[in-house]
Amino acid sequence: MGRTLIQNATIFTATGADAFKGDLVIEGNRIVSVGSGTNAQADDEIIDAAGMFCMPGMTEGHAHLSFENVCATENLITPSPETQAFTTARGAKALLEAGFTSAYGASEAKLKLAVAVREEVNAGRLPGPRIRAGGLEISVTGAMGDESTAHNPRIGPSTIVDGVEEMRKAVRMHCREGVDNVKLDVSGDPFYPNTPGHTTPMTFDEIRVAAETAHAYGRKINAHTRSIDGTKYCVRAGVDGLFHTEYSDEELLDMMEEAKDRIFVVPTVGLFAQIMAGEASGHGLSPEVGGYMNIPDLLENSIKTHTELRKRGIRHLIGGDYGFGWSPQGTQGRDLKFFVDFYGYSPADALICATANGGLAMGYNGELGTLEAGKLADLILVDGDPLADISVLSGPEKVALVMKDGAIQKVAPALATKQHSPALEAAE
């Protein structure tokens, strides 16, 4: 790859600086300069952004790439791995086209779906974001993810373990199979009436051993944790990513603040906010049903907890639990408006959650998530101003260009027709 000059852009670096009118130069897969008044060289590929908003590519912080139109656990169990491999590839492509150049994996319908798609994306054979692959959820008997009953044992989208040695073996198996991110089901969930969200079926010792084992293999460990005790266990055990985390008390908030340079927190607010807004009614989950499931209480506590975490400087990521019937892949950017409306983020700080924080969570030695000289060239052009209207990133429609690792992955026809650039014409 040669040198690319993006001119006439509104540049948002995600470093805390104000957006400004300027130019950006990419050489190979790296950003080499960010500024204004850049002179073009004779062999530059020139992209005239025509005032569009240039920002780092976003990170989906709780990716279920294999989820597509899911309305029940059966939708994850029944399809074959072969069928779901195509589903996962479609999910990866949808994320990329919506401006997400990275996906931090939560869990998938089958063990190696994200691993396989990650390898194909890395080899250049499939379009998709950078992927930290999740595997199956690891849970315990009688908890979220355990689909069996005494009269009907079933294999679900989880590995069921009991005790520290079974946990150690399950984590080792996930690492052996190439998973980057191990996920534990620490707490309960509204979709499992026997173990609602405030319960904690998994023990501290099981969580501790899982974290020790994952870290011994150089992997990340994350947890579905809604309950106060569950989240306290996770922080003490060294868990890296905390998913949901609606319920809290002062002790837990203090613990998370003390660990804020180590942990990332993903509220995954979209799933339940959309249910209570009536968007899932066509799938049997009306707001009335949501009330029976205690979702209003979860949302109320989510707003309270994550507003306080924002004030304390805890690093939030956007995304999570998209791929359901009412929340399709590629609409993860809706979380940005939820962060503004529910948690009190400014649009600029919500964008930092999606970009700079996400880049740090992905692990690339700080080389992702901001537009700075020397960083990897993952960026997007947006036909609109997210600082004025954050909802322009709610889907792929306003994402005019996606660049990942210095290569153009998507270009809107309206942008391409304004250019005289072989690179854009090839991407189109």
Tab-separated table of C-alpha atoms in Angstrom:
chain	number	residue	atom	x	y	z
A	1	MET	CA	0.000	0.000	0.000
A	2	GLY	CA	1.190	3.493	-0.852
A	3	ARG	CA	0.336	6.826	0.694
A	4	THR	CA	-3.251	8.034	1.131
A	5	LEU	CA	-4.211	11.631	1.901
A	6	ILE	CA	-7.664	12.332	3.325
A	7	GLN	CA	-8.380	16.039	2.831
A	8	ASN	CA	-11.093	18.443	3.977
A	9	ALA	CA	-12.312	16.343	6.891
A	10	THR	CA	-13.661	17.220	10.313
A	11	ILE	CA	-11.196	15.204	12.383
A	12	PHE	CA	-12.076	13.721	15.765
A	13	THR	CA	-8.955	12.096	17.193
A	14	ALA	CA	-10.590	10.577	20.336
A	15	THR	CA	-7.673	11.875	22.405
A	16	GLY	CA	-9.738	14.469	24.261
A	17	ALA	CA	-8.898	17.261	21.817
A	18	ASP	CA	-11.649	19.187	20.041
A	19	ALA	CA	-12.591	18.188	16.509
A	20	PHE	CA	-10.985	20.346	13.815
A	21	LYS	CA	-10.940	20.831	10.066
A	22	GLY	CA	-7.902	19.120	8.646
A	23	ASP	CA	-6.153	16.328	6.806
A	24	LEU	CA	-4.835	12.896	7.609
A	25	VAL	CA	-2.077	10.906	5.901
A	26	ILE	CA	-1.848	7.109	5.895
A	27	GLU	CA	1.151	5.185	4.647
A	28	GLY	CA	0.907	1.413	4.531
A	29	ASN	CA	-1.204	0.427	7.530
A	30	ARG	CA	-0.185	3.382	9.729
A	31	ILE	CA	-1.269	6.956	10.249
A	32	VAL	CA	1.770	9.141	9.604
A	33	SER	CA	0.322	12.598	10.219
A	34	VAL	CA	-2.811	14.351	11.450
A	35	GLY	CA	-3.051	18.090	10.926
A	36	SER	CA	-4.039	20.739	8.427
A	37	GLY	CA	-2.664	22.236	5.247
A	38	THR	CA	-0.974	18.990	4.211
A	39	ASN	CA	0.618	19.147	0.775
A	40	ALA	CA	-0.155	16.268	-1.551
A	41	GLN	CA	2.678	14.277	-3.074
A	42	ALA	CA	2.679	13.292	-6.719
A	43	ASP	CA	1.748	9.653	-6.161
A	44	ASP	CA	-0.748	10.153	-3.303
A	45	GLU	CA	-4.162	8.562	-3.343
A	46	ILE	CA	-6.310	11.573	-2.463
A	47	ILE	CA	-9.716	11.283	-0.808
A	48	ASP	CA	-11.709	14.499	-0.573
A	49	ALA	CA	-13.841	14.059	2.550
A	50	ALA	CA	-15.854	17.152	1.613
A	51	GLY	CA	-16.298	18.070	5.272
A	52	MET	CA	-17.278	14.604	6.452
A	53	PHE	CA	-16.522	13.531	10.020
A	54	CYS	CA	-13.330	11.451	10.283
A	55	MET	CA	-12.985	9.395	13.465
A	56	PRO	CA	-11.349	6.171	14.645
A	57	GLY	CA	-13.104	2.921	13.855
A	58	MET	CA	-15.365	1.760	16.660
A	59	THR	CA	-15.153	-1.372	18.836
A	60	GLU	CA	-18.141	-3.587	19.620
A	61	GLY	CA	-17.393	-4.362	23.266
A	62	HIS	CA	-19.557	-7.464	23.760
A	63	ALA	CA	-19.738	-9.200	20.395
A	64	HIS	CA	-22.009	-12.134	19.595
A	65	LEU	CA	-21.099	-12.390	15.913
A	66	SER	CA	-23.066	-15.629	15.446
A	67	PHE	CA	-26.344	-14.142	16.700
A	68	GLU	CA	-28.805	-13.370	13.906
A	69	ASN	CA	-32.512	-12.779	14.508
A	70	VAL	CA	-32.310	-14.643	17.822
A	71	CYS	CA	-35.592	-14.759	19.738
A	72	ALA	CA	-35.022	-17.845	21.899
A	73	THR	CA	-32.145	-20.066	23.000
A	74	GLU	CA	-33.419	-22.621	20.489
A	75	ASN	CA	-32.208	-20.315	17.718
A	76	LEU	CA	-28.666	-20.836	19.017
A	77	ILE	CA	-28.912	-24.569	19.728
A	78	THR	CA	-30.694	-25.986	16.670
A	79	PRO	CA	-28.746	-24.685	13.626
A	80	SER	CA	-25.694	-26.668	12.575
A	81	PRO	CA	-22.171	-25.284	12.992
A	82	GLU	CA	-21.915	-25.135	9.198
A	83	THR	CA	-24.998	-22.933	8.944
A	84	GLN	CA	-23.862	-20.739	11.801
A	85	ALA	CA	-20.447	-20.238	10.226
A	86	PHE	CA	-22.218	-18.288	7.478
A	87	THR	CA	-24.279	-16.441	10.102
A	88	THR	CA	-21.087	-15.435	11.906
A	89	ALA	CA	-19.477	-14.227	8.681
A	90	ARG	CA	-22.536	-12.098	7.948
A	91	GLY	CA	-22.397	-10.657	11.460
A	92	ALA	CA	-18.750	-9.704	11.017
A	93	LYS	CA	-19.461	-8.011	7.686
A	94	ALA	CA	-22.434	-6.091	9.111
A	95	LEU	CA	-20.297	-4.775	11.964
A	96	LEU	CA	-17.546	-3.616	9.626
A	97	GLU	CA	-19.964	-1.816	7.323
A	98	ALA	CA	-21.457	0.010	10.326
A	99	GLY	CA	-18.048	1.449	11.211
A	100	PHE	CA	-16.869	-1.143	13.730
A	101	THR	CA	-13.304	-2.075	12.862
A	102	SER	CA	-12.868	-4.176	16.029
A	103	ALA	CA	-14.998	-6.744	17.858
A	104	TYR	CA	-14.278	-7.737	21.454
A	105	GLY	CA	-15.876	-11.162	21.716
A	106	ALA	CA	-18.329	-12.222	24.409
A	107	SER	CA	-19.609	-15.680	23.419
A	108	GLU	CA	-20.980	-17.534	20.425
A	109	ALA	CA	-23.559	-20.184	19.567
A	110	LYS	CA	-20.842	-22.786	18.955
A	111	LEU	CA	-17.304	-22.981	20.320
A	112	LYS	CA	-15.177	-22.100	17.282
A	113	LEU	CA	-17.436	-19.914	15.140
A	114	ALA	CA	-15.664	-16.633	15.906
A	115	VAL	CA	-12.271	-18.368	15.872
A	116	ALA	CA	-12.885	-19.626	12.319
A	117	VAL	CA	-14.178	-16.288	11.062
A	118	ARG	CA	-11.299	-14.457	12.760
A	119	GLU	CA	-8.830	-16.609	10.835
A	120	GLU	CA	-10.610	-16.000	7.526
A	121	VAL	CA	-10.750	-12.251	8.155
A	122	ASN	CA	-7.070	-12.163	9.115
A	123	ALA	CA	-6.191	-14.044	5.932
A	124	GLY	CA	-8.117	-11.527	3.832
A	125	ARG	CA	-10.671	-14.050	2.612
A	126	LEU	CA	-13.667	-12.532	4.436
A	127	PRO	CA	-14.585	-8.928	5.241
A	128	GLY	CA	-14.802	-8.191	8.921
A	129	PRO	CA	-13.369	-6.291	11.870
A	130	ARG	CA	-10.386	-7.226	13.982
A	131	ILE	CA	-11.762	-9.997	16.191
A	132	ARG	CA	-10.944	-11.115	19.699
A	133	ALA	CA	-12.855	-14.370	19.458
A	134	GLY	CA	-15.230	-15.549	22.144
A	135	GLY	CA	-16.185	-19.200	22.573
A	136	LEU	CA	-19.000	-20.764	24.556
A	137	GLU	CA	-20.242	-19.318	27.805
A	138	ILE	CA	-18.968	-21.206	30.842
A	139	SER	CA	-21.663	-21.663	33.456
A	140	VAL	CA	-22.609	-23.924	36.364
A	141	THR	CA	-25.417	-26.393	36.928
A	142	GLY	CA	-28.792	-24.712	37.317
A	143	ALA	CA	-27.594	-21.295	36.191
A	144	MET	CA	-27.930	-19.201	33.058
A	145	GLY	CA	-26.927	-21.283	30.046
A	146	ASP	CA	-27.816	-24.649	31.597
A	147	GLU	CA	-30.606	-25.832	29.292
A	148	SER	CA	-30.936	-29.313	30.847
A	149	THR	CA	-33.533	-30.700	33.212
A	150	ALA	CA	-33.487	-34.004	35.083
A	151	HIS	CA	-35.735	-35.645	32.477
A	152	ASN	CA	-34.294	-33.896	29.415
A	153	PRO	CA	-30.520	-33.362	29.290
A	154	ARG	CA	-29.604	-30.949	26.485
A	155	ILE	CA	-26.521	-29.417	24.975
A	156	GLY	CA	-26.860	-25.640	24.996
A	157	PRO	CA	-24.608	-22.753	23.949
A	158	SER	CA	-22.624	-23.187	27.159
A	159	THR	CA	-20.046	-25.382	28.842
A	160	ILE	CA	-21.450	-26.483	32.216
A	161	VAL	CA	-18.939	-27.032	35.015
A	162	ASP	CA	-19.052	-27.520	38.776
A	163	GLY	CA	-16.050	-26.923	40.990
A	164	VAL	CA	-12.596	-25.542	40.390
A	165	GLU	CA	-11.086	-28.504	38.536
A	166	GLU	CA	-13.918	-28.690	36.003
A	167	MET	CA	-13.609	-24.936	35.569
A	168	ARG	CA	-9.859	-25.140	35.021
A	169	LYS	CA	-10.318	-27.839	32.383
A	170	ALA	CA	-13.046	-25.898	30.561
A	171	VAL	CA	-10.917	-22.747	30.352
A	172	ARG	CA	-7.924	-24.756	29.160
A	173	MET	CA	-10.093	-26.356	26.476
A	174	HIS	CA	-11.230	-22.944	25.250
A	175	CYS	CA	-7.629	-21.743	25.093
A	176	ARG	CA	-6.576	-24.889	23.235
A	177	GLU	CA	-9.265	-24.232	20.624
A	178	GLY	CA	-7.982	-20.733	19.896
A	179	VAL	CA	-10.433	-18.576	21.838
A	180	ASP	CA	-9.118	-15.105	22.754
A	181	ASN	CA	-11.790	-14.153	25.299
A	182	VAL	CA	-13.202	-16.553	27.892
A	183	LYS	CA	-16.658	-15.697	29.244
A	184	LEU	CA	-18.194	-16.774	32.553
A	185	ASP	CA	-21.878	-16.678	33.490
A	186	VAL	CA	-21.359	-15.493	37.048
A	187	SER	CA	-24.795	-14.103	37.863
A	188	GLY	CA	-28.367	-14.860	36.925
A	189	ASP	CA	-30.450	-13.225	34.208
A	190	PRO	CA	-34.075	-12.137	33.611
A	191	PHE	CA	-34.450	-14.778	30.900
A	192	TYR	CA	-33.805	-17.540	33.470
A	193	PRO	CA	-36.574	-17.359	36.120
A	194	ASN	CA	-34.825	-19.789	38.494
A	195	THR	CA	-31.790	-17.505	38.662
A	196	PRO	CA	-32.810	-13.837	38.246
A	197	GLY	CA	-30.253	-11.095	37.762
A	198	HIS	CA	-29.507	-10.400	41.418
A	199	THR	CA	-28.467	-14.032	42.116
A	200	THR	CA	-24.887	-15.379	41.993
A	201	PRO	CA	-24.747	-19.121	41.198
A	202	MET	CA	-20.985	-19.222	40.476
A	203	THR	CA	-18.565	-19.295	43.408
A	204	PHE	CA	-15.608	-17.005	43.994
A	205	ASP	CA	-13.159	-19.921	43.791
A	206	GLU	CA	-14.550	-20.992	40.415
A	207	ILE	CA	-14.147	-17.442	39.103
A	208	ARG	CA	-10.647	-17.098	40.578
A	209	VAL	CA	-9.421	-20.316	38.954
A	210	ALA	CA	-10.951	-19.316	35.616
A	211	ALA	CA	-9.172	-15.964	35.701
A	212	GLU	CA	-5.843	-17.487	36.733
A	213	THR	CA	-6.051	-20.099	33.982
A	214	ALA	CA	-7.080	-17.708	31.213
A	215	HIS	CA	-4.318	-15.277	32.157
A	216	ALA	CA	-1.771	-18.106	32.256
A	217	TYR	CA	-2.562	-18.672	28.567
A	218	GLY	CA	-2.385	-14.959	27.790
A	219	ARG	CA	-6.143	-14.693	27.226
A	220	LYS	CA	-8.754	-12.254	28.522
A	221	ILE	CA	-11.465	-13.304	30.986
A	222	ASN	CA	-14.888	-11.644	30.988
A	223	ALA	CA	-18.054	-12.162	32.970
A	224	HIS	CA	-21.806	-11.861	32.654
A	225	THR	CA	-22.383	-10.281	36.049
A	226	ARG	CA	-25.486	-8.402	37.078
A	227	SER	CA	-25.447	-9.085	40.825
A	228	ILE	CA	-23.559	-7.153	43.485
A	229	ASP	CA	-21.817	-10.223	44.905
A	230	GLY	CA	-20.972	-11.533	41.444
A	231	THR	CA	-19.294	-8.309	40.385
A	232	LYS	CA	-17.367	-8.101	43.658
A	233	TYR	CA	-16.126	-11.654	43.100
A	234	CYS	CA	-15.036	-10.719	39.576
A	235	VAL	CA	-13.105	-7.623	40.622
A	236	ARG	CA	-11.330	-9.542	43.406
A	237	ALA	CA	-10.552	-12.457	41.086
A	238	GLY	CA	-8.949	-10.293	38.391
A	239	VAL	CA	-11.623	-10.528	35.687
A	240	ASP	CA	-10.861	-8.154	32.801
A	241	GLY	CA	-14.264	-7.337	31.320
A	242	LEU	CA	-17.485	-6.878	33.285
A	243	PHE	CA	-20.671	-7.265	31.264
A	244	HIS	CA	-23.971	-5.679	32.416
A	245	THR	CA	-23.151	-4.782	36.069
A	246	GLU	CA	-26.498	-3.174	36.859
A	247	TYR	CA	-26.660	-3.744	40.612
A	248	SER	CA	-24.156	-2.043	42.903
A	249	ASP	CA	-23.509	-0.738	46.383
A	250	GLU	CA	-20.961	1.748	47.684
A	251	GLU	CA	-18.377	-0.928	48.441
A	252	LEU	CA	-18.585	-2.285	44.896
A	253	LEU	CA	-18.340	1.173	43.343
A	254	ASP	CA	-15.221	1.854	45.409
A	255	MET	CA	-13.714	-1.491	44.382
A	256	MET	CA	-14.317	-0.762	40.703
A	257	GLU	CA	-12.830	2.706	41.027
A	258	GLU	CA	-9.687	1.241	42.581
A	259	ALA	CA	-9.449	-1.199	39.641
A	260	LYS	CA	-10.359	1.316	36.925
A	261	ASP	CA	-6.988	1.105	35.164
A	262	ARG	CA	-7.413	-2.661	34.773
A	263	ILE	CA	-11.090	-3.328	34.070
A	264	PHE	CA	-13.476	-2.499	31.241
A	265	VAL	CA	-17.239	-2.342	31.780
A	266	VAL	CA	-19.869	-2.982	29.099
A	267	PRO	CA	-23.412	-2.056	30.209
A	268	THR	CA	-25.146	-3.690	27.176
A	269	VAL	CA	-28.071	-1.355	27.760
A	270	GLY	CA	-29.575	-1.628	24.278
A	271	LEU	CA	-31.231	-5.031	24.674
A	272	PHE	CA	-33.499	-4.079	27.563
A	273	ALA	CA	-34.000	-0.440	26.553
A	274	GLN	CA	-35.394	-1.627	23.241
A	275	ILE	CA	-37.701	-4.148	24.940
A	276	MET	CA	-39.165	-1.465	27.200
A	277	ALA	CA	-39.557	0.868	24.194
A	278	GLY	CA	-41.820	-1.726	22.570
A	279	GLU	CA	-39.369	-2.667	19.821
A	280	ALA	CA	-39.464	-6.374	20.725
A	281	SER	CA	-43.257	-6.662	20.943
A	282	GLY	CA	-43.413	-8.438	17.598
A	283	HIS	CA	-41.163	-11.128	19.055
A	284	GLY	CA	-43.272	-11.821	22.131
A	285	LEU	CA	-41.435	-9.421	24.439
A	286	SER	CA	-43.776	-6.502	24.970
A	287	PRO	CA	-43.081	-3.888	27.652
A	288	GLU	CA	-45.702	-5.671	29.762
A	289	VAL	CA	-43.747	-8.925	29.517
A	290	GLY	CA	-40.598	-6.953	30.292
A	291	GLY	CA	-42.289	-5.754	33.460
A	292	TYR	CA	-42.961	-9.333	34.545
A	293	MET	CA	-39.263	-10.066	33.921
A	294	ASN	CA	-38.233	-7.198	36.227
A	295	ILE	CA	-36.503	-5.382	33.372
A	296	PRO	CA	-37.595	-1.892	34.542
A	297	ASP	CA	-35.738	-2.498	37.801
A	298	LEU	CA	-32.644	-3.609	35.878
A	299	LEU	CA	-32.764	-0.491	33.716
A	300	GLU	CA	-33.246	1.779	36.712
A	301	ASN	CA	-30.236	0.232	38.429
A	302	SER	CA	-28.213	0.329	35.211
A	303	ILE	CA	-28.769	4.069	34.928
A	304	LYS	CA	-27.866	4.622	38.573
A	305	THR	CA	-24.755	2.409	38.554
A	306	HIS	CA	-23.266	3.405	35.208
A	307	THR	CA	-23.874	7.102	35.736
A	308	GLU	CA	-21.838	6.807	38.923
A	309	LEU	CA	-19.155	4.735	37.172
A	310	ARG	CA	-18.889	7.427	34.495
A	311	LYS	CA	-18.308	10.044	37.189
A	312	ARG	CA	-15.589	7.869	38.718
A	313	GLY	CA	-13.708	7.456	35.438
A	314	ILE	CA	-14.371	3.758	34.834
A	315	ARG	CA	-13.752	2.786	31.202
A	316	HIS	CA	-17.020	1.925	29.481
A	317	LEU	CA	-17.364	0.178	26.117
A	318	ILE	CA	-20.425	0.296	23.879
A	319	GLY	CA	-22.251	-2.610	22.284
A	320	GLY	CA	-23.436	-5.934	23.501
A	321	ASP	CA	-26.351	-8.272	23.029
A	322	TYR	CA	-27.060	-7.254	19.453
A	323	GLY	CA	-28.164	-9.900	16.968
A	324	PHE	CA	-31.598	-10.451	18.488
A	325	GLY	CA	-34.749	-10.153	16.413
A	326	TRP	CA	-35.261	-6.535	17.458
A	327	SER	CA	-31.570	-5.500	17.552
A	328	PRO	CA	-29.824	-6.589	14.337
A	329	GLN	CA	-26.092	-6.714	13.812
A	330	GLY	CA	-24.798	-3.410	12.510
A	331	THR	CA	-26.996	-1.289	14.794
A	332	GLN	CA	-24.621	-1.371	17.786
A	333	GLY	CA	-24.023	2.353	17.326
A	334	ARG	CA	-27.431	2.929	18.919
A	335	ASP	CA	-25.641	2.454	22.230
A	336	LEU	CA	-24.001	5.846	21.760
A	337	LYS	CA	-27.343	7.610	22.169
A	338	PHE	CA	-28.231	5.381	25.109
A	339	PHE	CA	-24.951	6.409	26.756
A	340	VAL	CA	-25.846	10.077	26.261
A	341	ASP	CA	-29.495	9.759	27.293
A	342	PHE	CA	-29.145	7.315	30.202
A	343	TYR	CA	-25.655	7.760	31.634
A	344	GLY	CA	-25.022	11.463	31.058
A	345	TYR	CA	-22.148	11.142	28.602
A	346	SER	CA	-21.448	14.013	26.238
A	347	PRO	CA	-21.442	12.910	22.586
A	348	ALA	CA	-17.652	13.341	22.480
A	349	ASP	CA	-17.110	11.186	25.554
A	350	ALA	CA	-19.534	8.547	24.263
A	351	LEU	CA	-17.427	8.392	21.093
A	352	ILE	CA	-14.326	7.879	23.243
A	353	CYS	CA	-16.047	4.870	24.847
A	354	ALA	CA	-16.581	3.464	21.345
A	355	THR	CA	-13.088	4.224	20.056
A	356	ALA	CA	-10.226	4.917	22.479
A	357	ASN	CA	-11.572	2.644	25.227
A	358	GLY	CA	-12.380	-0.074	22.733
A	359	GLY	CA	-8.918	0.120	21.235
A	360	LEU	CA	-7.346	-0.384	24.660
A	361	ALA	CA	-9.595	-3.379	25.359
A	362	MET	CA	-8.546	-5.014	22.087
A	363	GLY	CA	-4.982	-5.126	23.348
A	364	TYR	CA	-2.871	-3.934	20.424
A	365	ASN	CA	-0.304	-2.244	22.680
A	366	GLY	CA	-2.215	1.028	22.513
A	367	GLU	CA	-2.076	1.190	18.715
A	368	LEU	CA	-5.839	1.303	18.126
A	369	GLY	CA	-8.667	3.656	18.957
A	370	THR	CA	-7.254	7.136	18.298
A	371	LEU	CA	-6.163	9.108	15.249
A	372	GLU	CA	-2.519	9.877	15.981
A	373	ALA	CA	0.726	9.565	14.091
A	374	GLY	CA	2.126	6.062	14.412
A	375	LYS	CA	-1.206	4.403	15.213
A	376	LEU	CA	-2.793	1.690	13.088
A	377	ALA	CA	-5.008	3.151	10.365
A	378	ASP	CA	-8.484	2.032	11.435
A	379	LEU	CA	-10.873	4.900	10.709
A	380	ILE	CA	-14.228	5.860	9.261
A	381	LEU	CA	-15.797	8.801	7.452
A	382	VAL	CA	-19.314	9.709	8.566
A	383	ASP	CA	-21.758	11.697	6.437
A	384	GLY	CA	-22.965	13.787	9.356
A	385	ASP	CA	-21.726	15.174	12.646
A	386	PRO	CA	-22.041	12.749	15.586
A	387	LEU	CA	-21.146	15.566	17.978
A	388	ALA	CA	-24.341	17.347	16.927
A	389	ASP	CA	-26.482	14.241	16.367
A	390	ILE	CA	-25.028	11.060	17.848
A	391	SER	CA	-27.762	8.982	16.201
A	392	VAL	CA	-26.067	9.275	12.790
A	393	LEU	CA	-23.984	6.271	13.905
A	394	SER	CA	-27.018	4.116	14.752
A	395	GLY	CA	-26.576	2.040	11.602
A	396	PRO	CA	-24.456	1.717	8.466
A	397	GLU	CA	-26.350	4.240	6.359
A	398	LYS	CA	-24.247	7.311	7.209
A	399	VAL	CA	-20.912	5.488	7.342
A	400	ALA	CA	-19.445	6.587	4.019
A	401	LEU	CA	-16.004	4.987	4.263
A	402	VAL	CA	-14.383	2.317	6.408
A	403	MET	CA	-10.624	1.795	6.498
A	404	LYS	CA	-9.060	-1.046	8.478
A	405	ASP	CA	-5.320	-1.574	8.707
A	406	GLY	CA	-4.826	1.023	5.993
A	407	ALA	CA	-7.064	-0.745	3.474
A	408	ILE	CA	-10.421	0.619	2.347
A	409	GLN	CA	-13.152	-1.872	3.269
A	410	LYS	CA	-16.262	0.122	2.350
A	411	VAL	CA	-16.972	3.263	0.368
A	412	ALA	CA	-20.379	4.794	-0.257
A	413	PRO	CA	-21.148	5.361	-3.951
A	414	ALA	CA	-21.869	9.042	-3.300
A	415	LEU	CA	-18.354	9.493	-1.924
A	416	ALA	CA	-16.655	7.401	-4.596
A	417	THR	CA	-18.193	9.348	-7.481
A	418	LYS	CA	-16.592	12.563	-6.204
A	419	GLN	CA	-13.078	11.130	-6.359
A	420	HIS	CA	-10.491	10.206	-8.917
A	421	SER	CA	-8.920	7.516	-6.791
A	422	PRO	CA	-8.125	3.981	-7.991
A	423	ALA	CA	-8.249	2.761	-4.380
A	424	LEU	CA	-11.805	4.026	-3.897
A	425	GLU	CA	-12.916	2.720	-7.264
A	426	ALA	CA	-11.536	-0.717	-6.401
A	427	ALA	CA	-13.248	-0.719	-3.002
A	428	GLU	CA	-16.576	0.294	-4.524
